[in-house]
CSV table of C-alpha atoms in Angstrom, one decimal:
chain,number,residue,atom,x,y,z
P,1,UNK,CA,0.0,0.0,0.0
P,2,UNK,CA,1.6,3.6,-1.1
P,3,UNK,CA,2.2,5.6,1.1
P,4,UNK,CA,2.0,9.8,0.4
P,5,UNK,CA,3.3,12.4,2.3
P,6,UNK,CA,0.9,15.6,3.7
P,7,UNK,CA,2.0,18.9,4.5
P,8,UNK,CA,1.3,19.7,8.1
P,9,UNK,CA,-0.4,23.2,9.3
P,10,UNK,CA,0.5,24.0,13.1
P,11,UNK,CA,-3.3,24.7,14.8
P,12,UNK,CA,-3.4,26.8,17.3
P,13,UNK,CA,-5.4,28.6,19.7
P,14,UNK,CA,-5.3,32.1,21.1
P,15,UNK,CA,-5.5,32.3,25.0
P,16,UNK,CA,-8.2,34.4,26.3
P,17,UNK,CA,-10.4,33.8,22.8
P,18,UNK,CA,-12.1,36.9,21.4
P,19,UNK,CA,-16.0,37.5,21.9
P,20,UNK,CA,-17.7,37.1,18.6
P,21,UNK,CA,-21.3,36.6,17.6
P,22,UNK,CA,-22.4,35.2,13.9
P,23,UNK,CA,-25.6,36.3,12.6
P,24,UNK,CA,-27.2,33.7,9.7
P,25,UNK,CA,-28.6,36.3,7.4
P,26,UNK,CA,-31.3,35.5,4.9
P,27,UNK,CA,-30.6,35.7,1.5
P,28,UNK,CA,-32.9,38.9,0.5
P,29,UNK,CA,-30.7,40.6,2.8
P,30,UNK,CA,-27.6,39.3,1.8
P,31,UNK,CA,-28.4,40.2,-1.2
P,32,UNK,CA,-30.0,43.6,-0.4
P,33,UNK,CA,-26.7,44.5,1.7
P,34,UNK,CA,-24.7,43.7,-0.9
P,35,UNK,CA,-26.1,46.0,-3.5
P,36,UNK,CA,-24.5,48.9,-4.4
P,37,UNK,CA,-26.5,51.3,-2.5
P,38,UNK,CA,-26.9,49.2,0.7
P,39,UNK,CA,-30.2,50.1,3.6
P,40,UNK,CA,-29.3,51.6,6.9
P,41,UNK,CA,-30.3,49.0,9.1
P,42,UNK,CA,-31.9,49.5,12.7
P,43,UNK,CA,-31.4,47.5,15.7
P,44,UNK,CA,-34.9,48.1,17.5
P,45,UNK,CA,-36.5,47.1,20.8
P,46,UNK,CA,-40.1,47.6,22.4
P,47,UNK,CA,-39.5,50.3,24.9
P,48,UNK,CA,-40.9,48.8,28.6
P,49,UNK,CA,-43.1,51.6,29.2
P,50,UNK,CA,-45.1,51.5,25.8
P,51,UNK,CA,-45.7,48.0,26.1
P,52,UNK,CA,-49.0,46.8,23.7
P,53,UNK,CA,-51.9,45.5,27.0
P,54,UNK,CA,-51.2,41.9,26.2
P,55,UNK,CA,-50.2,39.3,27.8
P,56,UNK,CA,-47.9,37.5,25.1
P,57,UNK,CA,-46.0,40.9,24.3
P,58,UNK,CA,-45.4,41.9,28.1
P,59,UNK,CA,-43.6,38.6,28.9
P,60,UNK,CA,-41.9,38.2,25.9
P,61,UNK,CA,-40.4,42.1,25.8
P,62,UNK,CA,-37.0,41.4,26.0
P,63,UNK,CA,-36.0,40.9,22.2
P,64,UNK,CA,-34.3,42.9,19.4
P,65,UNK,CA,-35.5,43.0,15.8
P,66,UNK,CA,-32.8,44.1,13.0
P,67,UNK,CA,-35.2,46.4,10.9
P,68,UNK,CA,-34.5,47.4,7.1
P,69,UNK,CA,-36.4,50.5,5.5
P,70,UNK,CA,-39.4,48.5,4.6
P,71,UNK,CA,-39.2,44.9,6.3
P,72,UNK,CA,-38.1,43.4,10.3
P,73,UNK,CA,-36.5,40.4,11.3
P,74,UNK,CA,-36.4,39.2,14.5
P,75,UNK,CA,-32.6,38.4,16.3
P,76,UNK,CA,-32.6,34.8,18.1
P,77,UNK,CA,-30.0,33.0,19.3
P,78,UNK,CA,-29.6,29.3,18.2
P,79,UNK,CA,-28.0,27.0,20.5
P,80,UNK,CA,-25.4,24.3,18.6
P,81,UNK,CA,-24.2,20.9,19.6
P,82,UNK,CA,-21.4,21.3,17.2
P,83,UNK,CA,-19.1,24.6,18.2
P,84,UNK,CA,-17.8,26.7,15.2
P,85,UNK,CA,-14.4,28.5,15.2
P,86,UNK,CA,-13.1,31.6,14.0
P,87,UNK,CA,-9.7,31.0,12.3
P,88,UNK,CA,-7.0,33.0,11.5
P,89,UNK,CA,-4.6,32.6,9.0
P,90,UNK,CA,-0.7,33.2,9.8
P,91,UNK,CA,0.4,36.9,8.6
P,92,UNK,CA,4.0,34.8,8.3
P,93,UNK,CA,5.3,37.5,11.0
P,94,UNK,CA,4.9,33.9,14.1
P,95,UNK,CA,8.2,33.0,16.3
P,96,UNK,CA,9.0,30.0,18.5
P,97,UNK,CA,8.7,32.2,21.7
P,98,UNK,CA,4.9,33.9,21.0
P,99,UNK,CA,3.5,30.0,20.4
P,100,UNK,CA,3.4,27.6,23.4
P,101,UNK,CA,3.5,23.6,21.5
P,102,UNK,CA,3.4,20.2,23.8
P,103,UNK,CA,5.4,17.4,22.3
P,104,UNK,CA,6.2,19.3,19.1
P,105,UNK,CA,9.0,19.1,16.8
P,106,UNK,CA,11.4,21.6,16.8
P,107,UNK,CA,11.4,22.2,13.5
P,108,UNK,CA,7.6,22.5,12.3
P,109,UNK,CA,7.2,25.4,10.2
P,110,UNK,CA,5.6,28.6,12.0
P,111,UNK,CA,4.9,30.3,9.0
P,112,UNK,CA,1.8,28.4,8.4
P,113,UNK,CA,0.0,28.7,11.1
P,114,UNK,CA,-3.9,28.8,11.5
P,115,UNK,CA,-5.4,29.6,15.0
P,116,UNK,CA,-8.4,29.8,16.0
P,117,UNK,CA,-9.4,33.1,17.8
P,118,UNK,CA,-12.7,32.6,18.9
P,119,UNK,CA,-15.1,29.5,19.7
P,120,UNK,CA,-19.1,30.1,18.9
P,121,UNK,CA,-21.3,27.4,20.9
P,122,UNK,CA,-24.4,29.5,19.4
P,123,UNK,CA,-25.5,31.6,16.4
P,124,UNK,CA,-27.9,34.3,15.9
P,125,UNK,CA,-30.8,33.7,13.5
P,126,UNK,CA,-33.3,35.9,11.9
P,127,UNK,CA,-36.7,35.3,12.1
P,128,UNK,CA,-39.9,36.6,10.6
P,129,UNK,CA,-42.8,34.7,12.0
P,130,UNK,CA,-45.8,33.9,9.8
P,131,UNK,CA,-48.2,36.9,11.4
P,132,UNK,CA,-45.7,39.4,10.6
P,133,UNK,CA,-44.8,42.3,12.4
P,134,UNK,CA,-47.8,45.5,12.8
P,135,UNK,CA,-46.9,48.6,14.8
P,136,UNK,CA,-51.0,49.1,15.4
P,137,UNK,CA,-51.2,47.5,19.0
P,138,UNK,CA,-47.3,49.7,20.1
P,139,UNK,CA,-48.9,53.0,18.7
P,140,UNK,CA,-52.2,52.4,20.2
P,141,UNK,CA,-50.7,52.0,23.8
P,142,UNK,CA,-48.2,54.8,23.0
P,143,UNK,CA,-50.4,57.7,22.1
P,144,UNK,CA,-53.0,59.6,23.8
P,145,UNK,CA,-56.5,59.4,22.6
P,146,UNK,CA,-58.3,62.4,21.0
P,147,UNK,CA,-61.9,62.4,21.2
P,148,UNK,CA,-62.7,66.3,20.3
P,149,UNK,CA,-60.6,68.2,22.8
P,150,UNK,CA,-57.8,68.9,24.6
P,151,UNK,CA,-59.0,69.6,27.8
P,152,UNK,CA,-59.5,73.6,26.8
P,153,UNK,CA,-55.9,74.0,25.6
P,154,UNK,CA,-55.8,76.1,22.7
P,155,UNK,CA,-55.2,74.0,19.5
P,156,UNK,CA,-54.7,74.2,15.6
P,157,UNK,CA,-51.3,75.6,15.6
P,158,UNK,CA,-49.6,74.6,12.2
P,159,UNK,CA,-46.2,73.2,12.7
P,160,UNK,CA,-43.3,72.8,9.5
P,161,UNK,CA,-43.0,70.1,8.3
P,162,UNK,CA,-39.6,69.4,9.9
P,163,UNK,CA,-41.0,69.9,13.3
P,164,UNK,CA,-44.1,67.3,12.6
P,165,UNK,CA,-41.0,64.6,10.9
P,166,UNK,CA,-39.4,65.1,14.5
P,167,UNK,CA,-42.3,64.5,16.6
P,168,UNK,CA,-43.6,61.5,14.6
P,169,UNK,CA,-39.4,60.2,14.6
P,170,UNK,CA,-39.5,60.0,18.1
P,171,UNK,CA,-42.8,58.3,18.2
P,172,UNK,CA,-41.3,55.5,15.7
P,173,UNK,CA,-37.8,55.3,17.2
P,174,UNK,CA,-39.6,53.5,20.1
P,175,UNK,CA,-41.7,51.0,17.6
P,176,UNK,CA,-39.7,47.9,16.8
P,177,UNK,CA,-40.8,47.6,13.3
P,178,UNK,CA,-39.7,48.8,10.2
P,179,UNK,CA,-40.2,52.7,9.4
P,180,UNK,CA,-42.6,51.1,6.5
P,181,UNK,CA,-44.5,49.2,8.8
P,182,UNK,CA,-44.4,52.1,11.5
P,183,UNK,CA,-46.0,54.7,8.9
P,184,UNK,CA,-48.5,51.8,7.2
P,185,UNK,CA,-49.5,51.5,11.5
P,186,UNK,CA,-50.0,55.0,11.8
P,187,UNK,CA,-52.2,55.9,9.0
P,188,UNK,CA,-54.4,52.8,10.0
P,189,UNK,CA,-55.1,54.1,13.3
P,190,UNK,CA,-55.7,57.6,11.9
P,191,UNK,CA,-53.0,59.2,14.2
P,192,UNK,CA,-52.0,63.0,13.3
P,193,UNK,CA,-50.0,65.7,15.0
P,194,UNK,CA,-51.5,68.1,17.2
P,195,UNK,CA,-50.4,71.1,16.7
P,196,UNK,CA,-51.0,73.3,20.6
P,197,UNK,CA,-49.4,76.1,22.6
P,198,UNK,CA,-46.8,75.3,24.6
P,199,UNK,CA,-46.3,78.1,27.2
P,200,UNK,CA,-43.3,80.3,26.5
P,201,UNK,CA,-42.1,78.4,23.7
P,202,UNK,CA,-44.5,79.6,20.6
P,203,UNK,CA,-45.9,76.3,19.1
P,204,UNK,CA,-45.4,72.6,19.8
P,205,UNK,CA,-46.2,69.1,18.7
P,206,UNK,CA,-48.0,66.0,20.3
P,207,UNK,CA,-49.0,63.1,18.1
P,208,UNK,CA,-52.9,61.5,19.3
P,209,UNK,CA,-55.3,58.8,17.5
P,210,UNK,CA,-58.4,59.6,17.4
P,211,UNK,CA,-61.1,57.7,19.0
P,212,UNK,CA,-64.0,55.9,17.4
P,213,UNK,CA,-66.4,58.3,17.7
P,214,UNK,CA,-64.3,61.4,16.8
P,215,UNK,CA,-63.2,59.4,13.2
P,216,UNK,CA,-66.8,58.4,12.9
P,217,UNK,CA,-68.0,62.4,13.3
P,218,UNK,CA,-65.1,63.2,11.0
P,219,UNK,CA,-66.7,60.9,8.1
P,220,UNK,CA,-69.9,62.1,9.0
P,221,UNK,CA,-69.2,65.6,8.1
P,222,UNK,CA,-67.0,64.4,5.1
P,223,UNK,CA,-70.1,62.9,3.7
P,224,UNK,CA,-72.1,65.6,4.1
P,225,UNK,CA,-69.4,68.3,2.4
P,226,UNK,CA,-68.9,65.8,-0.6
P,227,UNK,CA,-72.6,65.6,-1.0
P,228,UNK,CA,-73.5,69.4,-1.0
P,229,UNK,CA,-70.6,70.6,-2.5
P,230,UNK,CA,-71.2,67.7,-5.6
P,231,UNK,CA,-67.7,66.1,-4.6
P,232,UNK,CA,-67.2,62.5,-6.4
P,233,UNK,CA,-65.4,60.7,-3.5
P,234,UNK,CA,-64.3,57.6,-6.2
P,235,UNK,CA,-63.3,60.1,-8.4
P,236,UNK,CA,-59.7,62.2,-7.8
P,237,UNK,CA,-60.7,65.6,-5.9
P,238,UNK,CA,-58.8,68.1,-4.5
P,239,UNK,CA,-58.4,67.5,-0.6
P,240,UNK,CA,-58.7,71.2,-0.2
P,241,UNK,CA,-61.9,71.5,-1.6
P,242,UNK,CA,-63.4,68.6,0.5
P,243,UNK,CA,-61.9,70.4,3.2
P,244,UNK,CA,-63.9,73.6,2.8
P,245,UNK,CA,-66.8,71.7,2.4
P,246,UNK,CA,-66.7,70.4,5.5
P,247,UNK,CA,-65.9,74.1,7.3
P,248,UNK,CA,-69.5,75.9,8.3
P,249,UNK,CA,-70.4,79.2,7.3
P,250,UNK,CA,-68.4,81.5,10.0
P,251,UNK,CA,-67.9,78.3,12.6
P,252,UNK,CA,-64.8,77.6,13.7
P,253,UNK,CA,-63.0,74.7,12.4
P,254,UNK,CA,-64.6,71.4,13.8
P,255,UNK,CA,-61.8,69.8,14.3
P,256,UNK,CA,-57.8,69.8,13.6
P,257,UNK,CA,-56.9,69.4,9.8
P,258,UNK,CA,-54.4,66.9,11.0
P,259,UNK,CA,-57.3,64.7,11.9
P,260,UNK,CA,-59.5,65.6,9.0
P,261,UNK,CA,-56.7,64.7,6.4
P,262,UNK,CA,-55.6,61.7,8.7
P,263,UNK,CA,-59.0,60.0,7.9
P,264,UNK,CA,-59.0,60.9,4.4
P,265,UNK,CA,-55.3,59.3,4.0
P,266,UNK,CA,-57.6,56.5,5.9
P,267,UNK,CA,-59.5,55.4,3.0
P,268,UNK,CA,-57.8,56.8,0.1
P,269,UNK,CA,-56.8,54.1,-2.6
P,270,UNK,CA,-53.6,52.4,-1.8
P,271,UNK,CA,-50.8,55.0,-2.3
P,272,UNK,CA,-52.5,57.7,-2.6
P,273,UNK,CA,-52.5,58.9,1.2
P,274,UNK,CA,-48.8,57.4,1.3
P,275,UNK,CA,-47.5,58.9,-1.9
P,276,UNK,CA,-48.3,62.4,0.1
P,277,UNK,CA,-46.1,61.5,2.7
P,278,UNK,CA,-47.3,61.3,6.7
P,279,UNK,CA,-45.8,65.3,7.2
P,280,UNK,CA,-46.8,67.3,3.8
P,281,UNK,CA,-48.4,70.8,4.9
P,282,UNK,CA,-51.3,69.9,2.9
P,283,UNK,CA,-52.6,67.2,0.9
P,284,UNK,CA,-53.1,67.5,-2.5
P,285,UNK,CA,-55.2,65.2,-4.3
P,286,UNK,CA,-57.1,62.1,-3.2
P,287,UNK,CA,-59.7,59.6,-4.2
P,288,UNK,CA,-61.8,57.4,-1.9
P,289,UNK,CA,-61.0,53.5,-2.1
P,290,UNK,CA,-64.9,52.5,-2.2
P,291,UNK,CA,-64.1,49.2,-0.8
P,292,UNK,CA,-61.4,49.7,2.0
P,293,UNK,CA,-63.8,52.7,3.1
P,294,UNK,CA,-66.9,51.0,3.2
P,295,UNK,CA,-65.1,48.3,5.6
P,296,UNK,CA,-63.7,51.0,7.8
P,297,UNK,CA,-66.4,52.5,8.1
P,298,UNK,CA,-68.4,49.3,9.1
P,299,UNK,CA,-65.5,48.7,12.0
P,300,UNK,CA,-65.8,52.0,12.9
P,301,UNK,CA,-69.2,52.6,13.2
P,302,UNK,CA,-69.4,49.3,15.2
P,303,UNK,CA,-66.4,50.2,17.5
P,304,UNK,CA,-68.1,53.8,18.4
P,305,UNK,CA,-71.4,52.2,19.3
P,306,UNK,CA,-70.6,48.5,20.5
P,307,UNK,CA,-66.9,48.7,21.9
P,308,UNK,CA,-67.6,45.1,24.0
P,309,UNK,CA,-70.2,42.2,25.0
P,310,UNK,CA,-72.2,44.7,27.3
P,311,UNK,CA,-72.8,47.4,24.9
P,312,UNK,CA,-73.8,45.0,21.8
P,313,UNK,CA,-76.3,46.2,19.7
P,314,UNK,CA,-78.8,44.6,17.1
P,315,UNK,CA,-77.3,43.3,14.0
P,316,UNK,CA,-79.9,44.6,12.0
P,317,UNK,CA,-79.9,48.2,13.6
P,318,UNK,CA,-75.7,48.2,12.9
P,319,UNK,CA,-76.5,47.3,9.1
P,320,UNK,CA,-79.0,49.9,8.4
P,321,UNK,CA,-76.6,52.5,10.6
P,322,UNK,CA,-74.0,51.4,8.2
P,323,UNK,CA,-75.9,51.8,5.0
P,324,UNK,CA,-76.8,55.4,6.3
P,325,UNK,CA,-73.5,56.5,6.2
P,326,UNK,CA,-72.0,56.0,3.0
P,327,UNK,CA,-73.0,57.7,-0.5
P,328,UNK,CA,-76.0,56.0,-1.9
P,329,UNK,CA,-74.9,54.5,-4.4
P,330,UNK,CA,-72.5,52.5,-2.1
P,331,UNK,CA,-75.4,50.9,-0.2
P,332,UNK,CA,-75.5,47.2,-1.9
P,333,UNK,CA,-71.8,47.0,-0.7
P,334,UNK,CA,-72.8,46.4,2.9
P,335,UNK,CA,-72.5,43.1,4.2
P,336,UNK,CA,-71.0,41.1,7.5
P,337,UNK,CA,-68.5,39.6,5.1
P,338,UNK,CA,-67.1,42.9,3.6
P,339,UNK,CA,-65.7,43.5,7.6
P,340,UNK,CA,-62.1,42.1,8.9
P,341,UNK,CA,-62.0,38.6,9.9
P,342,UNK,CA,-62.5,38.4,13.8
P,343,UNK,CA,-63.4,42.1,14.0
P,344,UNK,CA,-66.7,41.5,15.5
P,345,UNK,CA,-68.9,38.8,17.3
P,346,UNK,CA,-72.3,37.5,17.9
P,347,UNK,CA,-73.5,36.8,21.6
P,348,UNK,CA,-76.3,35.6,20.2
P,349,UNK,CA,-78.3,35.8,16.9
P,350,UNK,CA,-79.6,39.2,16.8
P,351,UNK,CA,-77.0,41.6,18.0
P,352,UNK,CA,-72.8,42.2,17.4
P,353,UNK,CA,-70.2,43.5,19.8
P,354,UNK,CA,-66.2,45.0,18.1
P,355,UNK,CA,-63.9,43.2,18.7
P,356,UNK,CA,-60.9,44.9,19.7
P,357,UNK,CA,-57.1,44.7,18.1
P,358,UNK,CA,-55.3,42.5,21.2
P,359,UNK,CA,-58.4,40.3,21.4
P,360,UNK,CA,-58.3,39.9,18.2
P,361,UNK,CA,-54.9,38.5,18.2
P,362,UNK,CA,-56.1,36.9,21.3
P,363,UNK,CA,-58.9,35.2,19.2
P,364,UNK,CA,-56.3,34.1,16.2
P,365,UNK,CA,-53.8,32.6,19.0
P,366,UNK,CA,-56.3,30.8,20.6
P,367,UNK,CA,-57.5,29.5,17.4
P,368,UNK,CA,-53.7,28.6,16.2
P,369,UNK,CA,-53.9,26.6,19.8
P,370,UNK,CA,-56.8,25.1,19.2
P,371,UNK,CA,-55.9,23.8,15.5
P,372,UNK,CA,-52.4,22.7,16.9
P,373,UNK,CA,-54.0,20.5,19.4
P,374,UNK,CA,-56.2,19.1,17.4
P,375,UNK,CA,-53.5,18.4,15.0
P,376,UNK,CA,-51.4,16.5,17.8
P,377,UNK,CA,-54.4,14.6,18.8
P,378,UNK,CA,-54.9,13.2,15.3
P,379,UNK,CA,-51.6,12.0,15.1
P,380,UNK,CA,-51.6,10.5,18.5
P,381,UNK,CA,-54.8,8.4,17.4
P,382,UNK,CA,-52.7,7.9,13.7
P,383,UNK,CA,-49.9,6.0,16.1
P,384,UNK,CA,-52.4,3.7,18.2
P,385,UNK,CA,-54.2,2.6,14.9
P,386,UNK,CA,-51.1,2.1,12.8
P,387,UNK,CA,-49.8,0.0,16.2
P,388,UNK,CA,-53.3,-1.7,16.0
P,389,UNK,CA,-52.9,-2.8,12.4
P,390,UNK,CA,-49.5,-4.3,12.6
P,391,UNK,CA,-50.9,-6.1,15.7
P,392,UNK,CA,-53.8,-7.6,13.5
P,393,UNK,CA,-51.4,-8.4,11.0
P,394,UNK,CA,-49.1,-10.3,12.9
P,395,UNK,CA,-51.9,-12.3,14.3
């Protein structure tokens, strides 16, 4: 049997080893990173005090989510079994006195050299589970609710633009989600900036979402504008002309702009709110999406007048409510299915309650549970018949 000679590489190990962390990247963002005009990338957590009122995000806050412009990931570590090591070639510059060797010869070569420099028992992963990631229920906890005043203080001071970009930045630096996915939460909550007085210091900025019953007077008085003033909501309109329809003879403005163009951004067809931007002084044009309004206003309506099980009210009462308030000719488009899955309930077969956002995700979790259970069962009883069968065959 032939024998062959190898060359032999000294391998070595550096005594304390370095710290080092490996992150498994997907391959989108491998490839998005290594494009020539690469995303600033976030490192995001939930801050403890804005917390979402649920149960599963309070015990679980401790995480970090890497976020690109438009998409997050969340950062978990992966135990392994088999340990991976850092190694690092010889630069050719290794003496006899800088390397410690048991039982070597003294004549291996030190030029090649590879040495490890750091030992990795685990690896970070990125994950993006299958509900995806919503800012809705961290916005919702985070900001004040308007419901048509500010307890006297003087409001409807406009801010620049720059000034409303900071005030709504601060908001999302404490949002673990994507700035995408921050802005696409925002406008479906209907949040704005409130522009108010702050003592001393001219004018200042507080972001707010509206309450149900605020966006639902909001519509109201949208409606009525678009209908005296001959306003085709499908059809592209100026957002400053459905704004002075909705102004009164010598009144005093209802309510802020802000709000009035935050529900109009609401409902627009998809891009159009977003193509303004969240901080433009004014919005320019707009038309109404018929079929994501007539759904929001559906929830909305339902949410103002049925918030939860003791305030449910009759189903047909909320349908004939929900037909008042859109055009006419939108009227056939009102149905139970047209809402958001799980957005409502029946206690029993006359009346409907909302359903709120975190028991909503209650609801789908519970259902997830449910069909996982289930799923486990089945293949328990799958075991004891295929058991069963080779028994009887056997026999």
């Amino acid at each position: 049997m032939s024998t062959q000679a190898a060359r032999s590489i000294l391998f070595t190990h550096t005594s304390p080893q370095q710290g080092f962390k490996l992150l498994e990247l997907p391959s989108e963002l491998a490839e998005l990173l290594s494009s020539k005009e690469g995303p600033t990338l976030e490192l995001k957590s939930p801050s403890t005090s804005h917390l979402p009122n649920s149960s599963t995000d309070s015990e679980n806050h401790d995480y970090v989510n890497l976020c690109t412009p438009n998409r997050t990931y969340r950062i978990r570590q992966v135990q392994s079994s088999n340990p991976i090591h850092i190694l690092q070639p010889s630069d050719g510059g290794a003496r006899r006195g800088d390397i410690t060797m048991v039982g070597a010869d003294d004549e291996v070569n030190l030029v090649e050299t590879v040495t490890t420099i750091a030992k990795c028992g685990s690896t970070l992963e990125l994950h993006t589970p299958a509900e995806g990631f919503s800012a809705v229920s961290f916005l919702e906890s985070m900001l004040a609710v308007y419901d048509g005043g500010e307890g006297g203080e003087a409001v409807g001071f406009d801010l620049k633009p720059a000034e409303k970009e900071g005030v709504i930045r601060r908001v999302f630096d404490d949002v673990p989600v994507s700035q995408a996915q921050c802005e696409a939460g925002w406008i479906e909550i209907c949040a704005f900036v409130l522009g108010r007085a702050d003592k001393g210091k001219g004018a200042a900025g507080c972001c707010r979402r509206p309450s149900a019953r605020a966006k639902l007077e909001v519509w109201k008085r949208v409606l009525e504008g678009a209908v005296l003033q001959g306003i085709h909501l499908e059809q592209q309109f100026l957002v400053s002309d459905l704004w002075k329809s909705v102004l009164d003879d010598g009144d005093e403005e209802p309510f802020p702009r802000a709000l009035f163009e935050a529900v109009v951004r609401r409902v627009c067809e998809a891009g159009d709110g977003q193509a303004q931007g969240l901080v433009d002084v004014d919005m320019k044009w707009a038309s109404i999406d018929k079929v994501r309004c007539t759904r929001w206003v559906g929830e909305t309506y339902l949410e103002a007048m049925a918030p939860a099980l003791d305030s449910a009210i009759g189903r047909s009462e909320f349908l004939n409510a929900w037909k008042d308030h859109l055009p006419d000719s939108w009227r056939d488009e009102v149905a139970l299915s047209k809402l958001t899955e799980n957005s409502y309930r029946h206690p029993d077969q006359t009346t409907i309650y909302f359903v709120n956002n975190i028991d909503r995700h209650k609801i789908k979790k519970d259902m997830s549970t449910d069909a996982n259970t289930a799923t486990a069962a089945k293949k328990s009883r799958n075991w004891h018949e295929l058991f069963r069968n080779q028994k009887r065959q056997r026999n």
